[in-house]
Amino acid sequence: MNLDQFKPLTVYTIYIASTPEKVWEALTSAEFSRKYFSGFAVEMQPKLGGSFIVRAPDDSEHISGEVFEYDPAKKLTVSWNVNWPDLVAKLGTTLVTYEIEPAGEAVRLTMSERHDRDLSDDILSGGRTGWPAILSGLKSLLETGTAPQIKMAPPAQMLAALKAMGIKVP
């Protein structure tokens, strides 16, 4: 896959009072991710080409993908394919990249969501709603030891746009 063909459509940068190693662990550990990601668990093979899975709280495979860039405590890029019927076929693959940089007494974490095609704002509203909650939970967990339990449903405009494309949504 040519990573250069993917355009960043969503980018967030946050600063976390932590170390690059702890941020990396939070992003790549099932135990850690369950605490800030509403019970979802990140499972990955820690190598280029390794599998990347996010399991829902009921242990079903919600997201599947592959590791494309792997530089511990610095950079991770994975494909992020939500397992809804026809979603990937119609919307293409999503790449999620985390870049971790020391910033004085903090860590600068930049998360980008890239796509190989243009997508409407209605479609992108799902990630643009979910990512701030996920990243805020990660930051709170690393800084205070607890993460807020943020409950949210997929945005109505995203669900309507997916249905209009013939994609079955939960």
CSV table of C-alpha atoms in Angstrom, one decimal:
chain,number,residue,atom,x,y,z
A,1,MET,CA,0.0,0.0,0.0
A,2,ASN,CA,1.3,3.4,-0.9
A,3,LEU,CA,0.9,5.6,2.2
A,4,ASP,CA,1.5,8.8,0.2
A,5,GLN,CA,-1.9,8.5,-1.5
A,6,PHE,CA,-3.7,9.0,1.8
A,7,LYS,CA,-4.8,12.5,2.7
A,8,PRO,CA,-5.1,13.7,6.3
A,9,LEU,CA,-8.7,14.6,6.9
A,10,THR,CA,-8.7,14.7,10.7
A,11,VAL,CA,-5.8,15.8,12.9
A,12,TYR,CA,-5.6,16.3,16.6
A,13,THR,CA,-2.7,17.4,18.8
A,14,ILE,CA,-2.7,17.2,22.6
A,15,TYR,CA,-0.1,17.6,25.3
A,16,ILE,CA,0.1,15.0,28.0
A,17,ALA,CA,2.0,15.3,31.3
A,18,SER,CA,3.7,11.9,30.8
A,19,THR,CA,6.6,10.2,29.1
A,20,PRO,CA,6.7,8.9,25.5
A,21,GLU,CA,7.0,5.4,26.8
A,22,LYS,CA,3.8,5.6,28.9
A,23,VAL,CA,1.9,7.2,26.0
A,24,TRP,CA,3.1,4.4,23.7
A,25,GLU,CA,2.0,1.8,26.3
A,26,ALA,CA,-1.4,3.4,26.5
A,27,LEU,CA,-1.9,3.4,22.8
A,28,THR,CA,-0.7,-0.2,22.2
A,29,SER,CA,-1.9,-2.2,25.3
A,30,ALA,CA,-5.3,-3.9,25.7
A,31,GLU,CA,-5.2,-3.4,29.4
A,32,PHE,CA,-4.5,0.3,29.2
A,33,SER,CA,-6.9,1.0,26.3
A,34,ARG,CA,-9.9,-0.6,27.9
A,35,LYS,CA,-9.7,2.1,30.6
A,36,TYR,CA,-9.9,5.2,28.4
A,37,PHE,CA,-11.5,3.8,25.2
A,38,SER,CA,-15.0,2.9,26.6
A,39,GLY,CA,-14.0,-0.7,27.3
A,40,PHE,CA,-12.5,-1.3,23.8
A,41,ALA,CA,-9.2,-3.2,23.8
A,42,VAL,CA,-6.4,-2.6,21.4
A,43,GLU,CA,-4.6,-5.8,20.4
A,44,MET,CA,-1.6,-5.7,18.0
A,45,GLN,CA,1.4,-7.6,16.9
A,46,PRO,CA,4.3,-5.3,17.7
A,47,LYS,CA,6.0,-5.3,14.3
A,48,LEU,CA,5.6,-4.0,10.8
A,49,GLY,CA,3.0,-6.0,9.0
A,50,GLY,CA,1.5,-7.2,12.3
A,51,SER,CA,-2.2,-7.4,12.9
A,52,PHE,CA,-4.1,-4.6,14.6
A,53,ILE,CA,-7.5,-5.3,16.2
A,54,VAL,CA,-9.8,-3.3,18.5
A,55,ARG,CA,-12.1,-5.6,20.4
A,56,ALA,CA,-15.5,-4.3,21.6
A,57,PRO,CA,-16.4,-4.8,25.3
A,58,ASP,CA,-18.3,-8.0,24.3
A,59,ASP,CA,-15.0,-9.3,22.8
A,60,SER,CA,-16.2,-9.0,19.2
A,61,GLU,CA,-13.7,-7.7,16.6
A,62,HIS,CA,-14.9,-4.1,16.0
A,63,ILE,CA,-11.9,-2.8,14.1
A,64,SER,CA,-9.2,-4.8,12.1
A,65,GLY,CA,-6.1,-3.7,10.4
A,66,GLU,CA,-2.4,-3.9,9.9
A,67,VAL,CA,0.7,-2.2,11.3
A,68,PHE,CA,2.3,0.0,8.6
A,69,GLU,CA,4.8,2.1,10.7
A,70,TYR,CA,6.2,0.9,14.0
A,71,ASP,CA,8.7,3.0,15.9
A,72,PRO,CA,8.2,2.4,19.6
A,73,ALA,CA,7.5,5.6,21.7
A,74,LYS,CA,7.7,7.7,18.5
A,75,LYS,CA,5.3,6.7,15.7
A,76,LEU,CA,2.6,4.1,15.0
A,77,THR,CA,0.6,3.9,11.8
A,78,VAL,CA,-2.2,1.3,11.5
A,79,SER,CA,-5.1,0.6,9.1
A,80,TRP,CA,-8.3,1.2,11.0
A,81,ASN,CA,-11.2,-0.7,9.3
A,82,VAL,CA,-14.5,-0.7,11.2
A,83,ASN,CA,-16.1,-4.1,10.7
A,84,TRP,CA,-19.5,-3.0,9.4
A,85,PRO,CA,-20.7,-4.8,6.2
A,86,ASP,CA,-19.6,-3.0,3.0
A,87,LEU,CA,-18.0,-0.1,4.9
A,88,VAL,CA,-14.4,-0.6,3.8
A,89,ALA,CA,-15.5,-1.6,0.2
A,90,LYS,CA,-17.4,1.7,-0.2
A,91,LEU,CA,-15.3,4.1,1.9
A,92,GLY,CA,-11.8,2.6,1.5
A,93,THR,CA,-9.1,2.0,4.1
A,94,THR,CA,-8.5,4.4,6.9
A,95,LEU,CA,-5.0,5.0,8.3
A,96,VAL,CA,-4.5,6.2,11.8
A,97,THR,CA,-1.1,7.6,12.8
A,98,TYR,CA,0.1,8.5,16.2
A,99,GLU,CA,3.2,10.7,16.5
A,100,ILE,CA,4.8,11.0,20.0
A,101,GLU,CA,7.3,13.7,20.7
A,102,PRO,CA,8.9,15.0,23.9
A,103,ALA,CA,7.8,18.5,24.7
A,104,GLY,CA,9.5,19.7,27.9
A,105,GLU,CA,7.8,18.1,30.8
A,106,ALA,CA,5.0,16.8,28.6
A,107,VAL,CA,4.5,14.7,25.5
A,108,ARG,CA,3.0,16.1,22.3
A,109,LEU,CA,0.7,13.5,20.8
A,110,THR,CA,-0.5,14.1,17.2
A,111,MET,CA,-3.2,11.7,15.9
A,112,SER,CA,-4.2,11.9,12.2
A,113,GLU,CA,-6.8,10.0,10.4
A,114,ARG,CA,-6.0,9.6,6.6
A,115,HIS,CA,-8.1,8.3,3.8
A,116,ASP,CA,-7.3,7.3,0.2
A,117,ARG,CA,-10.3,9.3,-1.2
A,118,ASP,CA,-12.3,12.4,-0.4
A,119,LEU,CA,-15.1,11.8,2.1
A,120,SER,CA,-18.0,14.0,3.1
A,121,ASP,CA,-18.0,15.9,6.4
A,122,ASP,CA,-21.1,13.8,7.3
A,123,ILE,CA,-19.0,10.6,7.0
A,124,LEU,CA,-16.0,12.1,8.8
A,125,SER,CA,-18.2,13.3,11.7
A,126,GLY,CA,-17.9,9.8,13.3
A,127,GLY,CA,-14.2,10.1,13.9
A,128,ARG,CA,-14.4,13.8,14.5
A,129,THR,CA,-16.8,13.1,17.4
A,130,GLY,CA,-15.1,10.0,18.7
A,131,TRP,CA,-11.4,11.0,18.6
A,132,PRO,CA,-11.6,13.9,21.1
A,133,ALA,CA,-13.3,11.7,23.6
A,134,ILE,CA,-10.8,8.9,23.2
A,135,LEU,CA,-7.8,11.2,23.4
A,136,SER,CA,-9.2,13.1,26.3
A,137,GLY,CA,-9.7,9.8,28.1
A,138,LEU,CA,-6.1,8.8,27.4
A,139,LYS,CA,-4.8,12.2,28.7
A,140,SER,CA,-6.9,12.0,31.9
A,141,LEU,CA,-5.8,8.4,32.5
A,142,LEU,CA,-2.1,9.2,32.2
A,143,GLU,CA,-2.3,12.4,34.2
A,144,THR,CA,-4.7,11.4,37.0
A,145,GLY,CA,-4.9,7.6,37.0
A,146,THR,CA,-8.6,7.6,36.0
A,147,ALA,CA,-10.4,8.2,32.7
A,148,PRO,CA,-13.9,9.7,32.5
A,149,GLN,CA,-16.5,7.3,31.1
A,150,ILE,CA,-17.8,9.2,28.1
A,151,LYS,CA,-20.9,7.8,26.5
A,152,MET,CA,-21.8,8.7,23.0
A,153,ALA,CA,-23.6,7.3,20.0
A,154,PRO,CA,-22.5,7.6,16.4
A,155,PRO,CA,-23.5,11.0,14.9
A,156,ALA,CA,-26.9,10.9,13.2
A,157,GLN,CA,-25.6,12.6,10.1
A,158,MET,CA,-22.9,9.9,9.7
A,159,LEU,CA,-25.4,7.1,10.1
A,160,ALA,CA,-27.7,8.8,7.6
A,161,ALA,CA,-24.9,9.3,5.0
A,162,LEU,CA,-23.8,5.6,5.4
A,163,LYS,CA,-27.4,4.4,4.9
A,164,ALA,CA,-27.7,6.6,1.8
A,165,MET,CA,-24.6,4.8,0.4
A,166,GLY,CA,-26.3,1.4,1.1
A,167,ILE,CA,-24.1,0.5,4.1
A,168,LYS,CA,-25.8,-1.4,6.8
A,169,VAL,CA,-25.3,0.3,10.2
A,170,PRO,CA,-25.9,-1.1,13.7
